[in-house]
Amino acid sequence: MSKLTGKVALVTGGSRGIGAAIAKRLAADGATLAITYAKDASAASAVVKAIELGGGKAVAIQADATNVEAVKGAVEKVVATFGRLDVLVNNAGTAIPKKFEEATLEELDRVIDINVRGVFIATQAALKHMKSGGRIIMIGSCIGERNMTPGFVPYSATKGAVKMFTQGLSREVGSRGITVNNVQPGPIDTDMNPVAGDSAVLQKAATALNRYGHVDEVAALVAFVAGPESSYITGANLTVDGGTNA
Ligand code: NDP
């Protein structure tokens, strides 16, 4: 038996980048997977196919994190399809890098809507179905605690909100046997933060390991937090950042 056999996990924004790696890793550990995506149906179905090829079970659901009904509907669909929900990974997120004073209200609203409001909505919907042993896992950011990179002020503020959301919620649901933790990646090479991007040199220099991280390095920590061995960890902010915040 694998560590997550019999468990059902939902990863928001699981069609690319860190979310896709998390979905594949949780499936490799035995979980049945649901992923959401906003736009790219073919990327989402490629993740589902990869999981199925590995002998796992998965489904992709279109649900923009800014759309309340779509997010609630995705959670209900997971439970209707697989009968339960054990692990929610709030991974969908966005950054709009620019100087704070140049950001429009629409841009500020979008970052808040996806990174904070979307997390609130998905978590509330998931908690209706979660039983003892449940796991709520946020994908925050190392810059939710310390910010050394100009251009990410609103993003950093939303990830700081995710940090405190994690800590507060852990105390509300702990008595139900549900843990709530925040995995905080450092610079990880994805479409959102490519190793060849504008601020990549700065971000790489800020790490102790002098390199970007790989999506699988984040997925490994999420798999641990989702699994049975993390049963006494809750309300924690766990960085996987190559030493950026050291
Ligand atoms: P990517 O941009 O590479 O992938 C984003 C994923 O989220 C895609 O699957 C995308 O699907 C989905 N997505 C985007 N917008 C929405 C939305 N409105 N509703 C639902 N799904 C959406 O991002 P990363 O993999 O880099 O980032 C994943 C998470 O990790 C984010 O929360 C990010 O803040 C966090 N993070 C990333 C770091 C990095 O260096 N990469 C560092 C620290 C934290 P689609 O293509 O269909 O839109």
mmCIF file of C-alpha atoms and ligand atoms in Angstrom, residues 12-19 36-41 43 63-66 90-94 110 114-115 139-142 155 159 184-193 203 212 215, ligand 1:
data_model
loop_
_atom_site.group_PDB
_atom_site.id
_atom_site.type_symbol
_atom_site.label_atom_id
_atom_site.label_comp_id
_atom_site.label_asym_id
_atom_site.label_seq_id
_atom_site.Cartn_x
_atom_site.Cartn_y
_atom_site.Cartn_z
ATOM 1 C CA THR A 12 -6.271 23.835 -7.785
ATOM 2 C CA GLY A 13 -4.328 25.103 -10.804
ATOM 3 C CA GLY A 14 -2.985 21.628 -11.444
ATOM 4 C CA SER A 15 -2.500 21.807 -15.192
ATOM 5 C CA ARG A 16 0.986 23.329 -15.282
ATOM 6 C CA GLY A 17 4.012 24.163 -13.171
ATOM 7 C CA ILE A 18 4.070 23.403 -9.458
ATOM 8 C CA GLY A 19 0.417 22.250 -9.377
ATOM 9 C CA THR A 36 -8.684 22.424 -11.674
ATOM 10 C CA TYR A 37 -7.524 24.804 -14.374
ATOM 11 C CA ALA A 38 -8.698 28.135 -15.769
ATOM 12 C CA LYS A 39 -7.904 28.158 -19.497
ATOM 13 C CA ASP A 40 -5.633 25.425 -20.768
ATOM 14 C CA ALA A 41 -7.780 22.301 -21.159
ATOM 15 C CA ALA A 43 -2.456 20.955 -20.533
ATOM 16 C CA ALA A 63 -12.867 26.180 -12.501
ATOM 17 C CA ASP A 64 -11.467 29.689 -12.546
ATOM 18 C CA ALA A 65 -10.425 30.597 -8.999
ATOM 19 C CA THR A 66 -12.189 33.961 -9.362
ATOM 20 C CA ASN A 90 -4.663 25.537 -2.811
ATOM 21 C CA ASN A 91 -2.076 26.016 -5.534
ATOM 22 C CA ALA A 92 -3.732 28.287 -8.141
ATOM 23 C CA GLY A 93 -2.076 31.672 -7.957
ATOM 24 C CA THR A 94 -0.845 34.565 -9.996
ATOM 25 C CA ARG A 110 -7.009 40.140 -9.730
ATOM 26 C CA ILE A 114 -7.019 34.507 -7.177
ATOM 27 C CA ASN A 115 -4.444 34.325 -4.381
ATOM 28 C CA ILE A 139 0.998 27.071 -1.706
ATOM 29 C CA GLY A 140 2.130 30.387 -0.275
ATOM 30 C CA SER A 141 5.536 31.858 -1.031
ATOM 31 C CA CYS A 142 8.795 32.580 0.741
ATOM 32 C CA TYR A 155 1.734 39.428 -4.539
ATOM 33 C CA LYS A 159 0.980 35.396 0.315
ATOM 34 C CA GLN A 184 6.221 28.371 0.811
ATOM 35 C CA PRO A 185 8.304 27.876 -2.335
ATOM 36 C CA GLY A 186 11.228 30.048 -3.291
ATOM 37 C CA PRO A 187 12.111 30.665 -6.955
ATOM 38 C CA ILE A 188 10.852 27.671 -8.936
ATOM 39 C CA ASP A 189 11.308 27.428 -12.695
ATOM 40 C CA THR A 190 7.771 27.590 -14.167
ATOM 41 C CA ASP A 191 5.847 29.641 -16.735
ATOM 42 C CA MET A 192 5.096 32.134 -13.934
ATOM 43 C CA ASN A 193 8.722 32.519 -12.860
ATOM 44 C CA GLN A 203 16.088 35.690 -7.165
ATOM 45 C CA TYR A 212 16.306 27.944 -8.935
ATOM 46 C CA VAL A 215 8.761 21.755 -9.296
HETATM 47 P P1 NDP B 1 2.126 28.687 -13.335
HETATM 48 O O1 NDP B 1 1.710 30.001 -13.878
HETATM 49 O O2 NDP B 1 3.263 27.978 -13.965
HETATM 50 O O3 NDP B 1 0.854 27.702 -13.297
HETATM 51 C C1 NDP B 1 -0.332 28.208 -12.772
HETATM 52 C C2 NDP B 1 -1.394 27.134 -12.721
HETATM 53 O O4 NDP B 1 -2.537 27.701 -12.095
HETATM 54 C C3 NDP B 1 -1.827 26.637 -14.056
HETATM 55 O O5 NDP B 1 -2.240 25.302 -13.926
HETATM 56 C C4 NDP B 1 -3.021 27.541 -14.383
HETATM 57 O O6 NDP B 1 -3.973 26.953 -15.258
HETATM 58 C C5 NDP B 1 -3.622 27.714 -13.015
HETATM 59 N N1 NDP B 1 -4.332 28.965 -12.871
HETATM 60 C C6 NDP B 1 -3.895 30.214 -13.139
HETATM 61 N N2 NDP B 1 -4.863 31.115 -12.913
HETATM 62 C C7 NDP B 1 -5.919 30.408 -12.465
HETATM 63 C C8 NDP B 1 -7.227 30.753 -12.045
HETATM 64 N N3 NDP B 1 -7.667 32.014 -12.080
HETATM 65 N N4 NDP B 1 -8.056 29.757 -11.661
HETATM 66 C C9 NDP B 1 -7.659 28.461 -11.654
HETATM 67 N N5 NDP B 1 -6.442 28.072 -12.040
HETATM 68 C C10 NDP B 1 -5.593 29.034 -12.434
HETATM 69 O O7 NDP B 1 2.430 28.963 -11.779
HETATM 70 P P2 NDP B 1 3.411 28.232 -10.755
HETATM 71 O O8 NDP B 1 3.325 26.771 -10.930
HETATM 72 O O9 NDP B 1 4.718 28.908 -10.781
HETATM 73 O O10 NDP B 1 2.730 28.665 -9.366
HETATM 74 C C11 NDP B 1 1.863 27.816 -8.634
HETATM 75 C C12 NDP B 1 1.704 28.389 -7.240
HETATM 76 O O11 NDP B 1 2.989 28.466 -6.612
HETATM 77 C C13 NDP B 1 1.120 29.796 -7.182
HETATM 78 O O12 NDP B 1 0.261 29.937 -6.080
HETATM 79 C C14 NDP B 1 2.349 30.661 -6.990
HETATM 80 O O13 NDP B 1 2.033 31.881 -6.378
HETATM 81 C C15 NDP B 1 3.187 29.766 -6.102
HETATM 82 N N6 NDP B 1 4.607 30.084 -6.093
HETATM 83 C C16 NDP B 1 5.354 29.982 -7.232
HETATM 84 C C17 NDP B 1 6.696 30.278 -7.206
HETATM 85 C C18 NDP B 1 7.570 30.186 -8.407
HETATM 86 O O14 NDP B 1 8.729 30.629 -8.327
HETATM 87 N N7 NDP B 1 7.129 29.616 -9.518
HETATM 88 C C19 NDP B 1 7.350 30.729 -5.965
HETATM 89 C C20 NDP B 1 6.480 30.801 -4.825
HETATM 90 C C21 NDP B 1 5.162 30.481 -4.908
HETATM 91 P P3 NDP B 1 -4.360 27.617 -16.702
HETATM 92 O O15 NDP B 1 -3.153 27.501 -17.564
HETATM 93 O O16 NDP B 1 -5.517 26.840 -17.198
HETATM 94 O O17 NDP B 1 -4.712 29.052 -16.395
#
